[in-house]
mmCIF file of C-alpha atoms in Angstrom:
data_model
loop_
_atom_site.group_PDB
_atom_site.id
_atom_site.type_symbol
_atom_site.label_atom_id
_atom_site.label_comp_id
_atom_site.label_asym_id
_atom_site.label_seq_id
_atom_site.Cartn_x
_atom_site.Cartn_y
_atom_site.Cartn_z
ATOM 1 C CA UNK A 1 25.801 -35.580 -7.658
ATOM 2 C CA UNK A 2 25.490 -39.311 -8.022
ATOM 3 C CA UNK A 3 23.641 -38.810 -11.314
ATOM 4 C CA UNK A 4 20.705 -36.896 -9.761
ATOM 5 C CA UNK A 5 19.050 -33.955 -11.523
ATOM 6 C CA UNK A 6 17.337 -32.007 -8.745
ATOM 7 C CA UNK A 7 15.188 -30.010 -11.156
ATOM 8 C CA UNK A 8 13.784 -33.247 -12.553
ATOM 9 C CA UNK A 9 13.399 -34.641 -9.047
ATOM 10 C CA UNK A 10 11.284 -31.643 -7.977
ATOM 11 C CA UNK A 11 8.955 -32.244 -10.916
ATOM 12 C CA UNK A 12 8.656 -35.882 -9.900
ATOM 13 C CA UNK A 13 7.897 -35.002 -6.286
ATOM 14 C CA UNK A 14 5.037 -32.813 -7.473
ATOM 15 C CA UNK A 15 3.744 -35.595 -9.715
ATOM 16 C CA UNK A 16 3.805 -38.090 -6.861
ATOM 17 C CA UNK A 17 2.011 -35.622 -4.598
ATOM 18 C CA UNK A 18 -0.709 -35.232 -7.217
ATOM 19 C CA UNK A 19 -0.984 -38.995 -7.501
ATOM 20 C CA UNK A 20 -1.308 -39.381 -3.736
ATOM 21 C CA UNK A 21 -4.056 -36.759 -3.555
ATOM 22 C CA UNK A 22 -5.985 -38.220 -6.461
ATOM 23 C CA UNK A 23 -5.497 -41.905 -5.605
ATOM 24 C CA UNK A 24 -8.952 -42.366 -4.001
ATOM 25 C CA UNK A 25 -10.572 -41.018 -7.143
ATOM 26 C CA UNK A 26 -8.660 -42.792 -9.919
ATOM 27 C CA UNK A 27 -10.738 -44.628 -12.443
ATOM 28 C CA UNK A 28 -10.597 -48.428 -12.730
ATOM 29 C CA UNK A 29 -8.113 -49.923 -15.186
ATOM 30 C CA UNK A 30 -9.275 -49.673 -18.758
ATOM 31 C CA UNK A 31 -10.316 -52.749 -20.663
ATOM 32 C CA UNK A 32 -7.844 -54.546 -22.925
ATOM 33 C CA UNK A 33 -7.570 -52.802 -26.271
ATOM 34 C CA UNK A 34 -8.373 -49.365 -24.871
ATOM 35 C CA UNK A 35 -5.999 -46.512 -25.814
ATOM 36 C CA UNK A 36 -2.736 -46.569 -23.858
ATOM 37 C CA UNK A 37 -1.506 -43.585 -21.905
ATOM 38 C CA UNK A 38 1.990 -44.428 -23.034
ATOM 39 C CA UNK A 39 1.426 -43.205 -26.560
ATOM 40 C CA UNK A 40 0.616 -39.559 -25.737
ATOM 41 C CA UNK A 41 3.674 -39.540 -23.506
ATOM 42 C CA UNK A 42 5.817 -40.695 -26.410
ATOM 43 C CA UNK A 43 4.589 -37.847 -28.554
ATOM 44 C CA UNK A 44 6.008 -35.357 -26.053
ATOM 45 C CA UNK A 45 9.489 -36.851 -25.819
ATOM 46 C CA UNK A 46 12.431 -35.282 -27.569
ATOM 47 C CA UNK A 47 13.653 -36.866 -30.777
ATOM 48 C CA UNK A 48 16.540 -38.640 -29.016
ATOM 49 C CA UNK A 49 15.971 -38.696 -25.255
ATOM 50 C CA UNK A 50 18.616 -39.129 -22.594
ATOM 51 C CA UNK A 51 18.608 -42.879 -21.944
ATOM 52 C CA UNK A 52 21.710 -42.959 -19.761
ATOM 53 C CA UNK A 53 19.643 -44.064 -16.730
ATOM 54 C CA UNK A 54 17.115 -46.515 -18.117
ATOM 55 C CA UNK A 55 14.313 -48.522 -16.526
ATOM 56 C CA UNK A 56 13.252 -51.528 -18.629
ATOM 57 C CA UNK A 57 9.764 -52.950 -18.116
ATOM 58 C CA UNK A 58 8.978 -56.321 -19.688
ATOM 59 C CA UNK A 59 11.212 -59.381 -19.792
ATOM 60 C CA UNK A 60 11.758 -59.326 -23.562
ATOM 61 C CA UNK A 61 12.614 -55.610 -23.509
ATOM 62 C CA UNK A 62 15.261 -56.148 -20.838
ATOM 63 C CA UNK A 63 16.708 -59.102 -22.756
ATOM 64 C CA UNK A 64 16.983 -56.932 -25.850
ATOM 65 C CA UNK A 65 18.847 -54.203 -23.938
ATOM 66 C CA UNK A 66 21.374 -56.818 -22.820
ATOM 67 C CA UNK A 67 21.586 -58.392 -26.281
ATOM 68 C CA UNK A 68 22.405 -54.958 -27.697
ATOM 69 C CA UNK A 69 25.259 -54.618 -25.198
ATOM 70 C CA UNK A 70 23.611 -51.569 -23.618
ATOM 71 C CA UNK A 71 23.032 -52.966 -20.126
ATOM 72 C CA UNK A 72 25.230 -50.299 -18.483
ATOM 73 C CA UNK A 73 22.347 -47.867 -18.980
ATOM 74 C CA UNK A 74 20.001 -49.918 -16.788
ATOM 75 C CA UNK A 75 19.141 -48.639 -13.304
ATOM 76 C CA UNK A 76 15.985 -50.718 -12.802
ATOM 77 C CA UNK A 77 13.826 -53.480 -14.209
ATOM 78 C CA UNK A 78 10.427 -55.034 -13.555
ATOM 79 C CA UNK A 79 9.849 -58.390 -11.866
ATOM 80 C CA UNK A 80 9.343 -60.254 -15.164
ATOM 81 C CA UNK A 81 12.887 -59.336 -16.263
ATOM 82 C CA UNK A 82 14.764 -62.374 -14.981
ATOM 83 C CA UNK A 83 17.143 -63.015 -17.891
ATOM 84 C CA UNK A 84 20.056 -62.813 -18.169
ATOM 85 C CA UNK A 85 21.011 -63.653 -14.587
ATOM 86 C CA UNK A 86 22.736 -60.285 -14.197
ATOM 87 C CA UNK A 87 19.370 -58.535 -14.603
ATOM 88 C CA UNK A 88 18.269 -59.893 -11.222
ATOM 89 C CA UNK A 89 20.890 -57.692 -9.553
ATOM 90 C CA UNK A 90 19.105 -54.532 -10.729
ATOM 91 C CA UNK A 91 16.519 -52.807 -8.507
ATOM 92 C CA UNK A 92 13.073 -54.373 -9.021
ATOM 93 C CA UNK A 93 10.434 -51.673 -9.621
ATOM 94 C CA UNK A 94 7.482 -54.083 -9.468
ATOM 95 C CA UNK A 95 5.309 -56.206 -11.722
ATOM 96 C CA UNK A 96 4.795 -54.676 -15.169
ATOM 97 C CA UNK A 97 0.980 -54.621 -14.937
ATOM 98 C CA UNK A 98 0.875 -53.309 -11.366
ATOM 99 C CA UNK A 99 3.548 -50.618 -11.356
ATOM 100 C CA UNK A 100 3.805 -48.019 -8.588
ATOM 101 C CA UNK A 101 5.234 -44.711 -9.867
ATOM 102 C CA UNK A 102 7.190 -44.038 -6.668
ATOM 103 C CA UNK A 103 9.129 -47.287 -7.160
ATOM 104 C CA UNK A 104 10.259 -46.199 -10.604
ATOM 105 C CA UNK A 105 10.947 -42.575 -9.704
ATOM 106 C CA UNK A 106 13.052 -43.727 -6.732
ATOM 107 C CA UNK A 107 15.802 -44.983 -9.078
ATOM 108 C CA UNK A 108 15.929 -41.555 -10.789
ATOM 109 C CA UNK A 109 15.572 -42.728 -14.410
ATOM 110 C CA UNK A 110 16.136 -40.448 -17.367
ATOM 111 C CA UNK A 111 13.964 -42.711 -19.562
ATOM 112 C CA UNK A 112 11.652 -45.734 -19.450
ATOM 113 C CA UNK A 113 11.233 -48.389 -22.121
ATOM 114 C CA UNK A 114 8.118 -50.466 -21.467
ATOM 115 C CA UNK A 115 6.423 -53.374 -23.161
ATOM 116 C CA UNK A 116 2.934 -52.579 -24.403
ATOM 117 C CA UNK A 117 0.363 -53.492 -21.756
ATOM 118 C CA UNK A 118 2.365 -52.159 -18.829
ATOM 119 C CA UNK A 119 0.344 -50.232 -16.288
ATOM 120 C CA UNK A 120 -1.937 -49.400 -14.616
ATOM 121 C CA UNK A 121 -2.874 -46.285 -16.630
ATOM 122 C CA UNK A 122 -2.966 -43.981 -13.601
ATOM 123 C CA UNK A 123 0.622 -44.928 -12.710
ATOM 124 C CA UNK A 124 1.751 -44.190 -16.261
ATOM 125 C CA UNK A 125 -0.029 -40.832 -16.103
ATOM 126 C CA UNK A 126 2.057 -39.893 -13.038
ATOM 127 C CA UNK A 127 5.259 -40.857 -14.831
ATOM 128 C CA UNK A 128 4.201 -38.727 -17.782
ATOM 129 C CA UNK A 129 3.580 -35.792 -15.450
ATOM 130 C CA UNK A 130 7.065 -36.301 -14.036
ATOM 131 C CA UNK A 131 8.366 -35.618 -17.561
ATOM 132 C CA UNK A 132 10.227 -38.908 -17.928
ATOM 133 C CA UNK A 133 10.541 -39.936 -21.600
ATOM 134 C CA UNK A 134 8.711 -43.175 -22.446
ATOM 135 C CA UNK A 135 8.868 -45.662 -25.246
ATOM 136 C CA UNK A 136 6.026 -48.169 -25.528
ATOM 137 C CA UNK A 137 7.186 -51.284 -27.379
ATOM 138 C CA UNK A 138 4.439 -53.019 -29.348
ATOM 139 C CA UNK A 139 3.752 -56.667 -28.532
ATOM 140 C CA UNK A 140 2.688 -59.235 -31.123
ATOM 141 C CA UNK A 141 3.281 -62.954 -30.852
ATOM 142 C CA UNK A 142 4.962 -63.710 -34.165
ATOM 143 C CA UNK A 143 8.232 -63.485 -36.060
ATOM 144 C CA UNK A 144 7.637 -59.937 -37.260
ATOM 145 C CA UNK A 145 6.810 -58.753 -33.756
ATOM 146 C CA UNK A 146 10.114 -60.006 -32.350
ATOM 147 C CA UNK A 147 12.139 -58.188 -34.988
ATOM 148 C CA UNK A 148 10.074 -55.014 -34.565
ATOM 149 C CA UNK A 149 10.744 -55.043 -30.806
ATOM 150 C CA UNK A 150 14.483 -55.225 -31.349
ATOM 151 C CA UNK A 151 14.448 -52.324 -33.791
ATOM 152 C CA UNK A 152 12.154 -50.205 -31.603
ATOM 153 C CA UNK A 153 14.323 -50.632 -28.510
ATOM 154 C CA UNK A 154 17.445 -49.875 -30.529
ATOM 155 C CA UNK A 155 15.899 -46.730 -31.979
ATOM 156 C CA UNK A 156 14.905 -45.444 -28.532
ATOM 157 C CA UNK A 157 18.429 -46.029 -27.234
ATOM 158 C CA UNK A 158 20.000 -44.385 -30.280
ATOM 159 C CA UNK A 159 21.781 -47.551 -31.438
ATOM 160 C CA UNK A 160 19.925 -48.360 -34.648
ATOM 161 C CA UNK A 161 22.936 -49.983 -36.308
ATOM 162 C CA UNK A 162 23.447 -52.393 -33.427
ATOM 163 C CA UNK A 163 19.725 -53.170 -33.388
ATOM 164 C CA UNK A 164 19.698 -53.884 -37.114
ATOM 165 C CA UNK A 165 22.637 -56.262 -36.759
ATOM 166 C CA UNK A 166 20.915 -58.062 -33.884
ATOM 167 C CA UNK A 167 17.632 -58.218 -35.786
ATOM 168 C CA UNK A 168 19.356 -59.851 -38.763
ATOM 169 C CA UNK A 169 20.997 -62.462 -36.530
ATOM 170 C CA UNK A 170 17.728 -63.237 -34.731
ATOM 171 C CA UNK A 171 15.831 -63.316 -38.029
ATOM 172 C CA UNK A 172 18.190 -65.926 -39.464
ATOM 173 C CA UNK A 173 17.866 -68.071 -36.356
ATOM 174 C CA UNK A 174 14.073 -67.737 -36.337
ATOM 175 C CA UNK A 175 13.774 -68.666 -39.992
ATOM 176 C CA UNK A 176 15.830 -71.813 -39.452
ATOM 177 C CA UNK A 177 13.691 -72.838 -36.461
ATOM 178 C CA UNK A 178 10.443 -72.099 -38.308
ATOM 179 C CA UNK A 179 11.561 -74.062 -41.357
ATOM 180 C CA UNK A 180 11.949 -77.149 -39.168
ATOM 181 C CA UNK A 181 8.445 -76.676 -37.737
ATOM 182 C CA UNK A 182 6.816 -75.847 -41.064
ATOM 183 C CA UNK A 183 8.002 -79.094 -42.570
ATOM 184 C CA UNK A 184 5.637 -81.166 -40.417
ATOM 185 C CA UNK A 185 2.458 -82.221 -42.299
ATOM 186 C CA UNK A 186 -0.799 -80.830 -40.907
ATOM 187 C CA UNK A 187 -2.166 -84.324 -40.232
ATOM 188 C CA UNK A 188 0.807 -85.096 -37.978
ATOM 189 C CA UNK A 189 0.571 -81.967 -35.832
ATOM 190 C CA UNK A 190 -0.247 -82.571 -32.187
ATOM 191 C CA UNK A 191 -2.835 -80.691 -30.171
ATOM 192 C CA UNK A 192 -1.275 -78.810 -27.245
ATOM 193 C CA UNK A 193 -3.159 -77.351 -24.279
ATOM 194 C CA UNK A 194 -1.320 -74.572 -22.442
ATOM 195 C CA UNK A 195 -2.402 -74.549 -18.795
ATOM 196 C CA UNK A 196 -1.659 -71.343 -16.915
ATOM 197 C CA UNK A 197 -2.888 -72.607 -13.551
ATOM 198 C CA UNK A 198 -4.933 -75.334 -11.881
ATOM 199 C CA UNK A 199 -5.845 -73.410 -8.740
ATOM 200 C CA UNK A 200 -8.760 -74.996 -6.942
ATOM 201 C CA UNK A 201 -8.967 -77.660 -9.625
ATOM 202 C CA UNK A 202 -10.014 -75.056 -12.198
ATOM 203 C CA UNK A 203 -7.947 -75.245 -15.353
ATOM 204 C CA UNK A 204 -7.029 -71.826 -16.760
ATOM 205 C CA UNK A 205 -6.012 -72.298 -20.404
ATOM 206 C CA UNK A 206 -4.664 -70.140 -23.217
ATOM 207 C CA UNK A 207 -6.859 -69.315 -26.190
ATOM 208 C CA UNK A 208 -6.101 -67.286 -29.304
ATOM 209 C CA UNK A 209 -4.131 -64.038 -29.292
ATOM 210 C CA UNK A 210 -1.879 -65.179 -26.442
ATOM 211 C CA UNK A 211 1.853 -65.724 -26.274
ATOM 212 C CA UNK A 212 1.214 -69.393 -25.516
ATOM 213 C CA UNK A 213 -0.917 -69.855 -28.619
ATOM 214 C CA UNK A 214 1.673 -68.048 -30.718
ATOM 215 C CA UNK A 215 4.605 -70.197 -29.649
ATOM 216 C CA UNK A 216 2.607 -73.439 -29.949
ATOM 217 C CA UNK A 217 1.818 -72.609 -33.568
ATOM 218 C CA UNK A 218 5.404 -71.545 -34.327
ATOM 219 C CA UNK A 219 6.580 -74.910 -32.968
ATOM 220 C CA UNK A 220 4.469 -76.743 -35.526
ATOM 221 C CA UNK A 221 1.585 -77.757 -33.261
ATOM 222 C CA UNK A 222 -2.082 -76.815 -32.794
ATOM 223 C CA UNK A 223 -3.483 -74.849 -29.867
ATOM 224 C CA UNK A 224 -6.090 -77.281 -28.511
ATOM 225 C CA UNK A 225 -8.004 -74.377 -26.924
ATOM 226 C CA UNK A 226 -7.958 -72.170 -29.990
ATOM 227 C CA UNK A 227 -11.680 -71.398 -30.008
ATOM 228 C CA UNK A 228 -11.749 -68.352 -27.683
ATOM 229 C CA UNK A 229 -9.562 -65.273 -27.143
ATOM 230 C CA UNK A 230 -7.261 -64.735 -24.167
ATOM 231 C CA UNK A 231 -7.147 -66.894 -21.055
ATOM 232 C CA UNK A 232 -10.189 -68.655 -19.653
ATOM 233 C CA UNK A 233 -11.153 -71.223 -17.035
ATOM 234 C CA UNK A 234 -12.374 -74.268 -18.951
ATOM 235 C CA UNK A 235 -15.214 -76.557 -18.084
ATOM 236 C CA UNK A 236 -14.595 -80.289 -17.966
ATOM 237 C CA UNK A 237 -16.599 -80.657 -21.172
ATOM 238 C CA UNK A 238 -14.452 -78.067 -22.961
ATOM 239 C CA UNK A 239 -11.243 -79.844 -21.961
ATOM 240 C CA UNK A 240 -12.522 -83.202 -23.153
ATOM 241 C CA UNK A 241 -13.607 -81.619 -26.448
ATOM 242 C CA UNK A 242 -10.183 -79.963 -26.843
ATOM 243 C CA UNK A 243 -8.581 -83.461 -27.031
ATOM 244 C CA UNK A 244 -5.046 -82.355 -26.131
ATOM 245 C CA UNK A 245 -2.229 -84.749 -26.979
ATOM 246 C CA UNK A 246 0.142 -82.744 -24.771
ATOM 247 C CA UNK A 247 -0.225 -80.369 -21.820
ATOM 248 C CA UNK A 248 2.213 -77.448 -21.689
ATOM 249 C CA UNK A 249 2.919 -75.428 -18.531
ATOM 250 C CA UNK A 250 5.448 -72.922 -17.243
ATOM 251 C CA UNK A 251 8.165 -74.259 -14.973
ATOM 252 C CA UNK A 252 7.738 -72.049 -11.917
ATOM 253 C CA UNK A 253 10.499 -73.777 -9.932
ATOM 254 C CA UNK A 254 10.636 -74.181 -6.176
ATOM 255 C CA UNK A 255 9.284 -77.732 -6.209
ATOM 256 C CA UNK A 256 5.678 -76.539 -5.873
ATOM 257 C CA UNK A 257 4.455 -77.444 -9.358
ATOM 258 C CA UNK A 258 2.038 -80.296 -9.925
ATOM 259 C CA UNK A 259 3.618 -83.422 -11.361
ATOM 260 C CA UNK A 260 2.119 -85.569 -14.133
ATOM 261 C CA UNK A 261 0.366 -87.897 -11.686
ATOM 262 C CA UNK A 262 -1.351 -85.041 -9.851
ATOM 263 C CA UNK A 263 -2.198 -83.122 -13.014
ATOM 264 C CA UNK A 264 -3.711 -86.019 -14.923
ATOM 265 C CA UNK A 265 -5.685 -87.122 -11.881
ATOM 266 C CA UNK A 266 -7.917 -84.099 -12.444
ATOM 267 C CA UNK A 267 -11.212 -85.469 -13.803
ATOM 268 C CA UNK A 268 -11.299 -83.499 -17.039
ATOM 269 C CA UNK A 269 -7.658 -84.087 -17.974
ATOM 270 C CA UNK A 270 -7.859 -87.773 -17.053
ATOM 271 C CA UNK A 271 -10.077 -88.345 -20.099
ATOM 272 C CA UNK A 272 -7.730 -86.739 -22.648
ATOM 273 C CA UNK A 273 -5.206 -88.366 -24.986
ATOM 274 C CA UNK A 274 -2.448 -86.533 -23.063
ATOM 275 C CA UNK A 275 -3.358 -88.450 -19.901
ATOM 276 C CA UNK A 276 -2.734 -91.830 -21.530
ATOM 277 C CA UNK A 277 0.973 -91.131 -21.875
ATOM 278 C CA UNK A 278 1.144 -88.433 -19.163
ATOM 279 C CA UNK A 279 2.446 -86.037 -21.795
ATOM 280 C CA UNK A 280 3.395 -82.984 -19.743
ATOM 281 C CA UNK A 281 5.976 -80.423 -20.871
ATOM 282 C CA UNK A 282 7.306 -77.675 -18.611
ATOM 283 C CA UNK A 283 9.471 -74.792 -19.816
ATOM 284 C CA UNK A 284 10.819 -71.587 -18.340
ATOM 285 C CA UNK A 285 8.077 -68.975 -18.685
ATOM 286 C CA UNK A 286 10.157 -66.083 -20.032
ATOM 287 C CA UNK A 287 12.003 -68.321 -22.488
ATOM 288 C CA UNK A 288 8.758 -69.871 -23.716
ATOM 289 C CA UNK A 289 6.488 -66.814 -23.799
ATOM 290 C CA UNK A 290 8.834 -63.827 -23.958
ATOM 291 C CA UNK A 291 8.977 -63.434 -27.750
ATOM 292 C CA UNK A 292 12.425 -61.917 -27.530
ATOM 293 C CA UNK A 293 15.909 -62.734 -28.849
ATOM 294 C CA UNK A 294 15.789 -66.352 -27.570
ATOM 295 C CA UNK A 295 12.481 -67.355 -29.147
ATOM 296 C CA UNK A 296 14.095 -69.452 -31.883
ATOM 297 C CA UNK A 297 15.657 -71.564 -29.129
ATOM 298 C CA UNK A 298 12.266 -71.870 -27.404
ATOM 299 C CA UNK A 299 10.643 -73.015 -30.660
ATOM 300 C CA UNK A 300 13.261 -75.728 -31.141
ATOM 301 C CA UNK A 301 12.992 -76.892 -27.545
ATOM 302 C CA UNK A 302 9.204 -77.021 -27.631
ATOM 303 C CA UNK A 303 9.131 -78.760 -31.008
ATOM 304 C CA UNK A 304 11.537 -81.420 -29.744
ATOM 305 C CA UNK A 305 9.537 -81.934 -26.539
ATOM 306 C CA UNK A 306 6.174 -82.211 -28.303
ATOM 307 C CA UNK A 307 7.296 -84.694 -30.904
ATOM 308 C CA UNK A 308 8.915 -87.269 -28.690
ATOM 309 C CA UNK A 309 12.442 -86.055 -28.039
ATOM 310 C CA UNK A 310 13.797 -85.577 -24.544
ATOM 311 C CA UNK A 311 14.571 -81.830 -24.439
ATOM 312 C CA UNK A 312 13.114 -80.566 -21.120
ATOM 313 C CA UNK A 313 10.062 -82.771 -21.477
ATOM 314 C CA UNK A 314 8.312 -84.609 -18.688
ATOM 315 C CA UNK A 315 6.591 -87.311 -20.689
#
């Protein structure tokens, strides 16, 4: 009936009831780098699970499902999955790092494919108890990581041949984009500061081990804040010392983003080389930071914007 398996649904009802009873006592989210609850769940899945009703969590994962031509399986996606446009028509099960199990179970999935880092752990534990097969897709911010994602998603969906063909196409495109970036001499590489937010005048910037740092380096530039891991609010002194030639931000749309005049009026940024030419670049967040099938295009666009061309640059 309408694709529902009532035996599976009963198991899920019990899992949700257990979650509701235990909710006041769940432990806080584990620190980054702690073992994921997704991996034990994967060990219990069958060799080739039923993926006919699939929930995709993570923008790059959803893009890969579409790029493989397997979008008819999708019955839900998370809020970061905004490309292609057709993905927005799918039920939204929530933000990938703040998932609620009832939102996912409501679309009656037979399987879930989730980008590494999805959570929280207690929500994933409920989904495991509901006996829904998982696949956790590893996330690294480099060429190899993109190709590994494609192959992992394809393997979970049982379409390895299609995934291999897509991986080869993406690999060729990536190599061409990286060759263009690699040809720039080290002395000519600009320093780029990725700013996540400027809430309250505090500048939250991207350090090492982030998607922003990864794409800046792939585009042939230097992460100006590459002295600390993760994201951090920077002091005025740290920003001045970073000496960014360019500021890079996500284009959030809606006309609410700070323009160059407002951004470079901030005391710390006003003293940087970027302020002299108001060198601000904005790009779509998923395109820029997704590390999926379109990353070669993002590298080209960012490279062109950094080094004086007009592609999507506000300079």
